[in-house]
CSV table of N, CA and C in Angstrom, one decimal:
chain,number,residue,atom,x,y,z
A,1,MET,N,0.9,-1.1,-0.1
A,1,MET,CA,0.2,0.0,-0.4
A,1,MET,C,1.1,1.4,0.1
A,2,GLY,N,1.9,1.6,0.7
A,2,GLY,CA,2.8,2.4,0.5
A,2,GLY,C,2.6,3.6,1.2
A,3,PRO,N,2.9,4.9,0.8
A,3,PRO,CA,2.2,5.8,0.8
A,3,PRO,C,0.3,6.3,0.9
A,4,ASP,N,0.1,5.5,0.3
A,4,ASP,CA,-1.4,5.3,0.6
A,4,ASP,C,-2.2,4.6,1.8
A,5,ALA,N,-1.3,4.2,2.8
A,5,ALA,CA,-1.5,3.6,4.0
A,5,ALA,C,-2.0,5.2,5.0
A,6,TYR,N,-0.9,6.0,4.1
A,6,TYR,CA,-0.6,7.3,6.0
A,6,TYR,C,-2.3,8.1,5.2
A,7,ARG,N,-2.3,7.7,3.7
A,7,ARG,CA,-3.5,8.8,3.6
A,7,ARG,C,-5.3,8.2,3.7
A,8,THR,N,-4.8,7.0,3.7
A,8,THR,CA,-5.6,6.1,4.2
A,8,THR,C,-6.3,6.4,5.5
A,9,ALA,N,-5.4,6.4,6.4
A,9,ALA,CA,-5.2,6.5,7.9
A,9,ALA,C,-5.4,7.7,8.3
A,10,GLY,N,-5.5,8.7,8.0
A,10,GLY,CA,-6.1,10.3,7.8
A,10,GLY,C,-5.3,10.9,8.4
A,11,LEU,N,-3.6,10.5,8.3
A,11,LEU,CA,-3.2,11.1,8.7
A,11,LEU,C,-3.1,13.0,8.6
A,12,GLU,N,-3.3,13.5,7.3
A,12,GLU,CA,-3.2,14.6,6.5
A,12,GLU,C,-4.1,15.5,7.9
A,13,ALA,N,-5.2,14.6,8.0
A,13,ALA,CA,-6.7,15.8,8.6
A,13,ALA,C,-6.0,15.5,10.0
A,14,ALA,N,-4.9,14.7,10.7
A,14,ALA,CA,-4.8,14.5,12.0
A,14,ALA,C,-4.1,15.4,12.4
A,15,LEU,N,-2.9,15.6,11.6
A,15,LEU,CA,-2.0,16.7,11.7
A,15,LEU,C,-2.3,18.0,11.4
A,16,GLY,N,-3.6,18.2,10.5
A,16,GLY,CA,-4.4,19.7,10.0
A,16,GLY,C,-5.1,19.4,11.8
A,17,ALA,N,-6.2,18.4,12.3
A,17,ALA,CA,-6.4,19.0,13.9
A,17,ALA,C,-5.5,19.6,14.6
A,18,LEU,N,-4.4,18.8,14.5
A,18,LEU,CA,-3.5,19.8,15.9
A,18,LEU,C,-2.4,21.2,15.3
A,19,GLY,N,-3.2,21.7,14.2
A,19,GLY,CA,-3.1,23.0,13.9
A,19,GLY,C,-2.0,22.7,12.9
A,20,HIS,N,-1.1,21.9,12.3
A,20,HIS,CA,-0.3,21.7,11.1
A,20,HIS,C,-0.9,22.1,9.6
A,21,THR,N,-0.2,22.9,8.5
A,21,THR,CA,-0.6,23.1,7.7
A,21,THR,C,0.2,21.7,7.3
A,22,VAL,N,-0.8,21.3,6.1
A,22,VAL,CA,0.1,19.8,5.7
A,22,VAL,C,-0.1,20.4,3.4
A,23,THR,N,0.7,19.7,3.1
A,23,THR,CA,0.7,20.0,1.7
A,23,THR,C,0.9,18.6,1.6
A,24,GLU,N,-0.2,18.1,0.3
A,24,GLU,CA,0.2,16.8,0.1
A,24,GLU,C,0.7,16.9,-1.2
A,25,ARG,N,2.0,16.3,-1.3
A,25,ARG,CA,2.6,16.6,-3.1
A,25,ARG,C,2.5,15.4,-3.8
A,26,GLY,N,2.1,14.3,-3.1
A,26,GLY,CA,1.7,12.4,-4.2
A,26,GLY,C,2.7,11.7,-3.9
A,27,ASN,N,2.8,10.8,-4.9
A,27,ASN,CA,3.9,10.0,-4.6
A,27,ASN,C,5.0,10.6,-5.6
A,28,VAL,N,6.4,10.2,-5.1
A,28,VAL,CA,7.2,10.3,-5.9
A,28,VAL,C,7.3,9.0,-6.9
A,29,ALA,N,7.9,9.2,-8.1
A,29,ALA,CA,8.3,8.5,-9.6
A,29,ALA,C,9.5,8.6,-9.7
A,30,ALA,N,10.4,6.9,-9.6
A,30,ALA,CA,11.9,7.2,-10.3
A,30,ALA,C,11.8,6.6,-11.6
A,31,THR,N,12.8,6.6,-11.9
A,31,THR,CA,13.7,6.1,-12.9
A,31,THR,C,15.2,5.9,-12.6
A,32,PRO,N,15.3,4.3,-12.9
A,32,PRO,CA,16.5,3.9,-12.3
A,32,PRO,C,17.9,4.8,-13.4
A,33,ALA,N,18.6,4.6,-12.5
A,33,ALA,CA,19.6,5.5,-12.9
A,33,ALA,C,20.4,5.2,-13.9
A,34,LYS,N,20.7,5.8,-15.1
A,34,LYS,CA,22.0,4.9,-16.1
A,34,LYS,C,23.3,5.4,-15.7
A,35,THR,N,23.6,4.5,-15.3
A,35,THR,CA,25.4,4.9,-14.6
A,35,THR,C,26.2,3.5,-15.1
A,36,ALA,N,27.2,3.5,-15.1
A,36,ALA,CA,28.2,2.1,-15.1
A,36,ALA,C,27.5,0.8,-14.4
A,37,ASP,N,28.1,-0.1,-14.4
A,37,ASP,CA,27.5,-0.8,-13.6
A,37,ASP,C,28.8,-0.8,-12.2
A,38,SER,N,28.0,-1.3,-11.1
A,38,SER,CA,28.2,-1.0,-9.6
A,38,SER,C,30.3,-2.0,-9.9
A,39,PRO,N,30.7,-1.0,-8.7
A,39,PRO,CA,32.2,-1.6,-8.6
A,39,PRO,C,32.1,-2.8,-7.4
A,40,ALA,N,31.1,-3.0,-6.9
A,40,ALA,CA,30.9,-3.7,-5.4
A,40,ALA,C,29.6,-4.0,-5.9
A,41,PRO,N,30.2,-5.9,-6.2
A,41,PRO,CA,28.8,-6.1,-6.5
A,41,PRO,C,27.9,-7.3,-5.5
A,42,HIS,N,28.2,-6.8,-4.2
A,42,HIS,CA,27.2,-6.6,-2.7
A,42,HIS,C,26.6,-6.2,-2.9
A,43,LEU,N,26.3,-4.7,-3.9
A,43,LEU,CA,25.1,-3.8,-3.4
A,43,LEU,C,24.0,-4.6,-4.4
A,44,HIS,N,22.4,-4.1,-4.0
A,44,HIS,CA,21.8,-5.2,-4.2
A,44,HIS,C,20.8,-3.5,-4.9
A,45,GLN,N,20.4,-3.9,-6.2
A,45,GLN,CA,19.6,-3.0,-7.1
A,45,GLN,C,20.3,-1.5,-7.2
A,46,PRO,N,22.4,-1.5,-7.1
A,46,PRO,CA,22.2,0.1,-7.0
A,46,PRO,C,21.4,1.2,-7.8
A,47,HIS,N,21.8,0.5,-9.3
A,47,HIS,CA,20.9,1.5,-10.4
A,47,HIS,C,19.3,2.2,-9.8
A,48,GLU,N,18.5,1.6,-9.2
A,48,GLU,CA,17.2,2.1,-8.7
A,48,GLU,C,17.2,3.1,-7.5
A,49,THR,N,18.5,1.9,-6.7
A,49,THR,CA,18.9,2.5,-5.5
A,49,THR,C,19.3,4.6,-5.8
A,50,ILE,N,20.2,4.7,-6.6
A,50,ILE,CA,20.8,5.7,-7.6
A,50,ILE,C,19.3,6.7,-7.8
A,51,GLY,N,18.3,6.0,-8.7
A,51,GLY,CA,17.0,6.8,-9.4
A,51,GLY,C,16.4,7.5,-8.1
A,52,TRP,N,15.7,6.4,-7.1
A,52,TRP,CA,15.2,6.6,-5.9
A,52,TRP,C,15.7,7.8,-4.8
A,53,THR,N,17.1,7.5,-4.8
A,53,THR,CA,17.6,9.0,-4.3
A,53,THR,C,17.5,9.9,-5.0
A,54,ALA,N,17.9,10.4,-5.9
A,54,ALA,CA,17.9,11.4,-6.9
A,54,ALA,C,16.3,11.9,-6.8
A,55,ALA,N,15.4,10.9,-7.1
A,55,ALA,CA,14.4,11.6,-7.2
A,55,ALA,C,13.4,12.0,-5.4
A,56,LEU,N,13.8,11.7,-4.7
A,56,LEU,CA,13.7,11.9,-3.8
A,56,LEU,C,14.3,13.6,-3.3
A,57,ALA,N,15.6,13.2,-3.7
A,57,ALA,CA,16.1,14.6,-3.4
A,57,ALA,C,15.9,15.5,-4.3
A,58,ASP,N,15.1,15.6,-5.2
A,58,ASP,CA,14.6,16.8,-6.2
A,58,ASP,C,13.5,17.2,-5.5
A,59,ALA,N,12.3,16.0,-5.2
A,59,ALA,CA,10.9,16.4,-4.6
A,59,ALA,C,11.2,16.7,-3.1
A,60,THR,N,12.2,16.9,-2.4
A,60,THR,CA,12.4,17.3,-0.9
A,60,THR,C,13.0,18.6,-1.1
A,61,GLU,N,13.8,19.0,-2.0
A,61,GLU,CA,14.3,20.4,-2.1
A,61,GLU,C,13.7,21.3,-2.9
A,62,LEU,N,12.5,20.8,-3.7
A,62,LEU,CA,11.5,21.7,-4.0
A,62,LEU,C,10.7,21.6,-3.3
A,63,ALA,N,10.1,20.7,-2.1
A,63,ALA,CA,9.2,21.2,-1.0
A,63,ALA,C,9.7,21.9,0.1
A,64,ALA,N,11.1,21.9,0.3
A,64,ALA,CA,11.8,22.6,1.1
A,64,ALA,C,11.8,23.9,0.9
A,65,LYS,N,11.5,24.5,-0.2
A,65,LYS,CA,11.5,26.4,-0.8
A,65,LYS,C,10.1,27.1,-0.2
A,66,ASP,N,8.8,25.5,0.3
A,66,ASP,CA,7.9,25.8,1.0
A,66,ASP,C,7.5,25.9,2.0
A,67,GLY,N,8.6,25.3,3.1
A,67,GLY,CA,8.4,24.8,4.4
A,67,GLY,C,9.4,23.7,5.1
A,68,MET,N,8.6,22.7,5.8
A,68,MET,CA,9.6,21.8,6.8
A,68,MET,C,9.4,20.6,5.6
A,69,PRO,N,10.1,20.2,4.8
A,69,PRO,CA,9.1,18.6,4.3
A,69,PRO,C,9.8,17.7,5.5
A,70,ILE,N,8.7,16.8,4.8
A,70,ILE,CA,8.8,15.6,6.1
A,70,ILE,C,8.7,14.1,5.1
A,71,LEU,N,9.7,12.7,5.0
A,71,LEU,CA,9.5,12.1,3.8
A,71,LEU,C,8.8,11.0,4.9
A,72,LEU,N,7.8,10.4,4.7
A,72,LEU,CA,7.6,9.2,5.3
A,72,LEU,C,7.3,7.9,4.5
A,73,GLY,N,8.8,6.8,4.9
A,73,GLY,CA,8.7,5.8,4.4
A,73,GLY,C,9.6,4.5,5.0
A,74,GLY,N,9.7,3.6,4.2
A,74,GLY,CA,10.5,2.6,5.2
A,74,GLY,C,11.3,2.2,4.6
A,75,ALA,N,11.6,2.7,3.5
A,75,ALA,CA,12.7,2.1,2.7
A,75,ALA,C,13.9,3.3,3.4
A,76,LEU,N,15.3,2.8,3.5
A,76,LEU,CA,16.8,3.5,3.9
A,76,LEU,C,17.2,4.9,2.7
A,77,THR,N,16.4,4.6,1.2
A,77,THR,CA,16.6,5.6,0.4
A,77,THR,C,16.2,6.8,1.0
A,78,SER,N,14.9,6.7,2.0
A,78,SER,CA,14.6,8.1,2.1
A,78,SER,C,16.1,8.4,3.5
A,79,THR,N,16.3,7.9,3.7
A,79,THR,CA,17.7,8.4,4.8
A,79,THR,C,18.7,8.7,4.1
A,80,THR,N,19.3,8.5,2.9
A,80,THR,CA,19.7,8.8,2.2
A,80,THR,C,20.0,9.9,1.2
A,81,THR,N,18.1,10.7,1.2
A,81,THR,CA,17.8,11.3,0.8
A,81,THR,C,18.4,12.9,1.7
A,82,THR,N,17.6,12.0,2.7
A,82,THR,CA,18.1,13.2,3.7
A,82,THR,C,19.4,13.5,3.9
A,83,TRP,N,20.5,13.1,4.2
A,83,TRP,CA,21.5,13.0,4.0
A,83,TRP,C,21.9,14.1,2.6
A,84,THR,N,22.2,13.6,1.8
A,84,THR,CA,22.0,14.6,0.1
A,84,THR,C,21.1,16.0,0.4
A,85,ILE,N,20.1,16.0,1.2
A,85,ILE,CA,19.4,17.6,1.3
A,85,ILE,C,20.5,18.2,2.2
A,86,ALA,N,20.5,17.7,3.6
A,86,ALA,CA,21.5,18.1,4.4
A,86,ALA,C,22.8,18.6,4.1
A,87,ARG,N,23.5,17.9,3.3
A,87,ARG,CA,24.6,18.5,2.9
A,87,ARG,C,24.6,19.2,1.9
A,88,GLU,N,23.7,19.6,1.3
A,88,GLU,CA,23.9,20.5,-0.1
A,88,GLU,C,23.3,21.6,0.5
A,89,SER,N,22.5,21.6,1.6
A,89,SER,CA,22.4,23.2,2.3
A,89,SER,C,23.0,23.5,3.0
A,90,GLU,N,24.1,22.9,3.7
A,90,GLU,CA,25.2,23.6,3.8
A,90,GLU,C,26.4,24.2,3.5
A,91,ALA,N,26.4,23.6,2.3
A,91,ALA,CA,26.9,24.2,1.0
A,91,ALA,C,26.9,25.5,1.0
């Protein structure tokens, strides 16, 4: 169910009831990165991971211009995106 589970559970309305302004931006779509083969064969689907990290970083950077973005998900790609955005904001 992914992100739709948060919508079904009514998270936006619950946060709104607490006084928070919520902007629903929908699902993020990603395309596997077109990079050279991974030098580390133990990495699982590196092209997909790179693609998702880039897509989430772009969406998060765009959302950050309007407020504080919050990424909800269970994949470590979300964490990688947070590091990417934090690093770029320090530059």
